[in-house]
Coordinates of C-alpha atoms and ligand atoms in Angstrom, one line a residue:
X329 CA 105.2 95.2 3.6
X330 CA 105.8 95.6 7.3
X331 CA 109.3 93.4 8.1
X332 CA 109.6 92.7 11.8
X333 CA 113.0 91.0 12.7
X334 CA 113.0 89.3 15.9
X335 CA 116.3 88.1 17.4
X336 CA 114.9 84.5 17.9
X337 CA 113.1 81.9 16.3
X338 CA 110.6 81.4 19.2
X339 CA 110.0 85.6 19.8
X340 CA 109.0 85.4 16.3
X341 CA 107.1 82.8 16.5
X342 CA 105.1 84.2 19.5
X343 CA 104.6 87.1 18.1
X344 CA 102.8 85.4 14.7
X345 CA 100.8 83.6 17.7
X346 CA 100.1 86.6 19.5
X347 CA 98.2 88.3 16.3
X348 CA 96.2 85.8 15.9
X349 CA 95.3 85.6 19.3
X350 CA 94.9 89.4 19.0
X351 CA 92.8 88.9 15.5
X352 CA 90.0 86.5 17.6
X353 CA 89.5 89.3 20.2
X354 CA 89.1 92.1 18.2
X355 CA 86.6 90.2 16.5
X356 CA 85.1 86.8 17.7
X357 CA 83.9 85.9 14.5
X358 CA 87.2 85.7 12.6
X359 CA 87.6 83.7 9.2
X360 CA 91.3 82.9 9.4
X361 CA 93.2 81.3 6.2
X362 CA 95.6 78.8 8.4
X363 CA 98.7 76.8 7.3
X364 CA 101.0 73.9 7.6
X365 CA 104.5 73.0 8.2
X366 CA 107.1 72.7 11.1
X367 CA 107.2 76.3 11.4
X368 CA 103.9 76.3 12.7
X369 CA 103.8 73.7 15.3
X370 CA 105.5 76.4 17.4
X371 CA 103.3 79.1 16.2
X372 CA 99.9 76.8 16.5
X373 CA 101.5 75.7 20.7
X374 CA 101.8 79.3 21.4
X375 CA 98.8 79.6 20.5
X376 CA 96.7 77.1 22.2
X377 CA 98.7 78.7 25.3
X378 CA 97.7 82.0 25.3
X379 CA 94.2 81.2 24.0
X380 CA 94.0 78.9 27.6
X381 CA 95.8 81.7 29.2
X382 CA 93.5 84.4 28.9
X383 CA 90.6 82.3 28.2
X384 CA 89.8 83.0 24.6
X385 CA 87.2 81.4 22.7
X386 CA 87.4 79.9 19.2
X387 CA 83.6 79.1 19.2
X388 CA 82.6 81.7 16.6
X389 CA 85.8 81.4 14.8
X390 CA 85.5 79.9 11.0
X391 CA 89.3 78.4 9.1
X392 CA 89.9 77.5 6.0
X393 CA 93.5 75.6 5.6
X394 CA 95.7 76.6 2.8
X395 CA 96.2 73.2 0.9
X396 CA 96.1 69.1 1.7
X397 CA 97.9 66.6 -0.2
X398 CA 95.8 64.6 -2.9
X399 CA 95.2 61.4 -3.0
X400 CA 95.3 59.8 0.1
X401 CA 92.5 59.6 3.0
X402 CA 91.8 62.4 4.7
X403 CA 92.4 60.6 8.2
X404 CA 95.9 59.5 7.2
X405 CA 98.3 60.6 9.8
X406 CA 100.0 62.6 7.5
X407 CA 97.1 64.6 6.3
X408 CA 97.1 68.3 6.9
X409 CA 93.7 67.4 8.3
X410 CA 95.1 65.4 10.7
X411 CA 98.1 67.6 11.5
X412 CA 95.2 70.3 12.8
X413 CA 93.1 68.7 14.5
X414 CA 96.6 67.3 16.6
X415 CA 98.1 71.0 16.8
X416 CA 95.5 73.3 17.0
X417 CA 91.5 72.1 16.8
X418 CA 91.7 69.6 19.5
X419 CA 92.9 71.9 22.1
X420 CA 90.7 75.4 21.5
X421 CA 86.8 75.1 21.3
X422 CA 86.7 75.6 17.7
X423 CA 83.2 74.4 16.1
X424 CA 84.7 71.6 14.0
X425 CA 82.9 71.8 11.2
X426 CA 83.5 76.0 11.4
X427 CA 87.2 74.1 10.1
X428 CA 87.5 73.6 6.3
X429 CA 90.4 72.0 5.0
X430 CA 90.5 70.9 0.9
X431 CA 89.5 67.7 0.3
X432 CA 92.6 64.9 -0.1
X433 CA 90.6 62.7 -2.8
X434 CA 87.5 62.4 -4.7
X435 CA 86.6 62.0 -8.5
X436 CA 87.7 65.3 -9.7
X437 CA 89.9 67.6 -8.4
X438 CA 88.2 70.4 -10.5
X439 CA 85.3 70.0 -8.3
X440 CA 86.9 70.1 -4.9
X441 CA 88.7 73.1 -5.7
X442 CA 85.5 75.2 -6.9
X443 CA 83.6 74.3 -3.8
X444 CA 86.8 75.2 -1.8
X445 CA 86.6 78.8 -3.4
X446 CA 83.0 78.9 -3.4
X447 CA 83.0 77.9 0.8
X448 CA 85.5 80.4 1.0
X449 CA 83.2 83.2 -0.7
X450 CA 80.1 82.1 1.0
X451 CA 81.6 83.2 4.6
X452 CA 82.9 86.9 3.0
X453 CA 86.7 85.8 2.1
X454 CA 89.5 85.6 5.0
X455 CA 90.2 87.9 7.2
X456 CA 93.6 87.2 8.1
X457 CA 95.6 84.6 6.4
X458 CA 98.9 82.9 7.9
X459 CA 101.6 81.5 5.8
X460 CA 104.3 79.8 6.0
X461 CA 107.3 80.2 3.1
X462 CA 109.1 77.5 1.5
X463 CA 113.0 77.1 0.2
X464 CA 111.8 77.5 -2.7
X465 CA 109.4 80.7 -1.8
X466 CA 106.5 78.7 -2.3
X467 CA 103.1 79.9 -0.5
X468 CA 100.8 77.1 0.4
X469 CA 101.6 74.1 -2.2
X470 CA 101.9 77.2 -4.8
X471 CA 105.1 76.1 -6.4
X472 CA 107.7 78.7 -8.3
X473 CA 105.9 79.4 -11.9
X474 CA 102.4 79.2 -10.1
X475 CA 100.2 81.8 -11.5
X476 CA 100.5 85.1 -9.6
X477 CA 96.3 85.3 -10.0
X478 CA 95.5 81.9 -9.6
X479 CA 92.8 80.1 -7.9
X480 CA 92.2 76.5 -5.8
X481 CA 93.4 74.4 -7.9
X482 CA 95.8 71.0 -8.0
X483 CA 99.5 71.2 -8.1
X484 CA 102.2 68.8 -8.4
X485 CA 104.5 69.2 -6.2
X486 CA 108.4 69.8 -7.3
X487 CA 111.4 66.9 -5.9
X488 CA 112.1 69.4 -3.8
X489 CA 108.7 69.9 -1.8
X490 CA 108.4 66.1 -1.3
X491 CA 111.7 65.8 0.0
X492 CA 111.3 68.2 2.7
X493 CA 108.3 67.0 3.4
X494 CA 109.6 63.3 3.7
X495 CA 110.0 63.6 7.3
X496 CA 106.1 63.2 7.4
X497 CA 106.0 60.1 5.8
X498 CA 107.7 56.5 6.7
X499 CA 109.5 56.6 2.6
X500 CA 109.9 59.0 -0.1
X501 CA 107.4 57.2 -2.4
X502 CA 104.7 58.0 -0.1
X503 CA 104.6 62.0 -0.5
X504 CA 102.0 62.3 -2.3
X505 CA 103.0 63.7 -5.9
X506 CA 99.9 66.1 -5.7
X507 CA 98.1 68.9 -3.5
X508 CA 95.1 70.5 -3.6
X509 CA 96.3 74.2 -2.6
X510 CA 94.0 77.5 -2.4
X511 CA 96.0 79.9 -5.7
X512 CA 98.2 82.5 -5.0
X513 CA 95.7 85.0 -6.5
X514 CA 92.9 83.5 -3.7
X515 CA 95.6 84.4 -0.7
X516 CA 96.1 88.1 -2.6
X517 CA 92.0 88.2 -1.9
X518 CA 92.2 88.1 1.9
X519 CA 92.1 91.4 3.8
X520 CA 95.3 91.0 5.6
X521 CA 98.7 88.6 5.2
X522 CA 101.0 87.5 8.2
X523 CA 103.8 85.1 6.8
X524 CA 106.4 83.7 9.2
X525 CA 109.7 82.3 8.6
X526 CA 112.8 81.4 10.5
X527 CA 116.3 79.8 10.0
X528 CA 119.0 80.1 7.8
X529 CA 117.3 77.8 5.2
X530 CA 114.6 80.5 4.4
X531 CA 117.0 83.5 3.8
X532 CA 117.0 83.4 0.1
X533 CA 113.5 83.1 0.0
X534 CA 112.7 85.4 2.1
X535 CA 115.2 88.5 0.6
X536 CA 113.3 87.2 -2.9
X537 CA 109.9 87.7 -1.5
X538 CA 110.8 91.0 0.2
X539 CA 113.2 92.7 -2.0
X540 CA 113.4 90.7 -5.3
X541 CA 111.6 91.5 -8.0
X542 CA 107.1 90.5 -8.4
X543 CA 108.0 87.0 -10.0
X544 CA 106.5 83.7 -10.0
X545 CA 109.7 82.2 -10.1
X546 CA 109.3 83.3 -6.1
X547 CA 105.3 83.2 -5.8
X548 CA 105.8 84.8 -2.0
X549 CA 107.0 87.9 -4.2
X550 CA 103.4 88.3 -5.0
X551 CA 102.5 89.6 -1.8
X552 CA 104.7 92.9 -2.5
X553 CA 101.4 93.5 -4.5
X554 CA 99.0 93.1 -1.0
X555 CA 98.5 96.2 0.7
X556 CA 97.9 94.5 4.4
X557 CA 101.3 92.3 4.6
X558 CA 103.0 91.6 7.9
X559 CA 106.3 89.8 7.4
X560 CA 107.5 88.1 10.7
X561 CA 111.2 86.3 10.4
X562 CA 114.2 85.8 12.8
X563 CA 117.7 87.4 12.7
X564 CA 118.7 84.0 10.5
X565 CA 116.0 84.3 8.1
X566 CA 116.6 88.1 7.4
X567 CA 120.4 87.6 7.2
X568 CA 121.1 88.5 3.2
X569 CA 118.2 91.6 3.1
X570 CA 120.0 94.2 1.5
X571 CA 117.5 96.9 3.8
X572 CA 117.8 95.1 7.1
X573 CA 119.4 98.6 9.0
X574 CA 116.0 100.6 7.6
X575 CA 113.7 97.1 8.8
X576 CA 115.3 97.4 12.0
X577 CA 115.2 100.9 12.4
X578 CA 111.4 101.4 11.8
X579 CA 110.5 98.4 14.0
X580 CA 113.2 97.9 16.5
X581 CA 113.7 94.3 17.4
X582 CA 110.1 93.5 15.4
X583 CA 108.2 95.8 17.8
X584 CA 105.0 97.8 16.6
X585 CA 106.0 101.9 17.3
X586 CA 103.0 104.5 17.2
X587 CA 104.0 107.3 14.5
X588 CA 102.9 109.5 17.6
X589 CA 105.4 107.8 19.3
X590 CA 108.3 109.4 17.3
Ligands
PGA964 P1 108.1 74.7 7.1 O1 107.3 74.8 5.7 O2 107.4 75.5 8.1 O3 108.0 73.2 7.4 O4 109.5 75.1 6.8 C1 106.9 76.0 5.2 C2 106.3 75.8 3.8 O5 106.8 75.0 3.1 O6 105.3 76.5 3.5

């Protein structure tokens, strides 16, 4: 895993913007797994800023979103459909069907998830995949216990999940109690990983994921096993890594250094 410490919150969460950006222009045609959250409403506005900026174009770029609650409309305000098209597809020129997110209801979730995999397959797999990490070191709606090869499937979501993500929703009783969410062994399928998390609320998480031991008790821990991980956390985030001297010393205040540069 690459581990890049910024001192902020907002340098890291430019700098997760600035590889995607990066990712379009080196090639146009991207298929980028996105995600969800509060972390990346920063990311996502950095995003849309630089991509006005230097004038990049989404036109040829094709997403697939990591998960969407089931069981309400897809339209609801507090659909992860919704919460893209508000903080990222609305302000790039993104083809909008090019932008697949699972479906939030139908007949059977079975079926939903096999043609989620099966869109995902159809394009080649993702290219680069953002993530977000959860208290609980949950990736995507992949809760702890999840299986480490799994596939798009439903979940229910732990107390714990719906109560942080409560702040979505006018009452507790209307979190949905169920996602659709691509599996942990789908995310292990794309070429390359960038997870992103900040604040003194993901520390534990994060040291499990980076220095604990492959578990599903911490599904992000699964990504020790992908050979094309880019970690990107603040100071507060990286505060109880046991290895944070060596992180810091081989990329000094998160920055990329050339071996020819030694
Ligand atoms: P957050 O969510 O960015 O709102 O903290 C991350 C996650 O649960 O994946």
């Amino acid at each position: 895993m690459k581990v890049l410490i910024f001192e902020t919150e907002e340098d890291a969460k430019r700098d997760a913007a600035g590889r995607l950006l990066r990712q379009i222009q080196l090639s146009p045609t991207s298929v980028l797994g996105l995600a969800t959250g509060g972390t990346m409403e920063a990311v996502y506005a950095h995003l849309i800023q630089m991509t006005l900026h230097q004038s990049v174009s989404w036109s040829g770029v094709t997403t697939f979103n990591l998960d969407e609650y089931w069981g309400i409309p897809s339209d609801s305000p507090a659909s992860y459909r919704t919460y893209m098209n508000a903080h990222l597809f609305d302000h790039v020129d993104i083809t909008r069907s090019s932008t697949h997110v699972p479906a939030s209801n139908g007949r059977d979730p079975r079926d939903a998830a096999q043609a989620y995999e099966d869109a995902i397959s159809a394009v080649g797999g993702i290219d680069l995949q953002l993530l977000g990490i959860g208290k609980n070191g949950h990736i995507g709606f992949n809760e702890p216990t999840s299986s480490l090869s799994s596939t798009t499937r439903i979940k229910t979501l732990t107390d714990d999940t719906r109560r942080a993500n409560r702040r979505y929703f006018d009452r507790l009783e209307d979190v949905p109690k169920y996602a659709l969410t691509v599996g942990i062994g789908t995310i292990l399928s794309s070429n390359e990983c960038l997870i992103v998390g900040t604040g003194p609320e993901k520390a534990a998480a994060v040291k499990s994921m980076i220095e604990g031991p492959v578990s599903a008790v911490c599904p992000a821990s699964a990504l020790q096993m992908h050979r094309n991980v880019t970690v990107v956390i603040d100071e507060q985030a990286a505060q109880d890594l046991e290895l944070m001297d060596y992180y810091q010393h081989v990329h000094p205040a998160g920055q990329e250094v050339e071996i020819s540069d030694v």
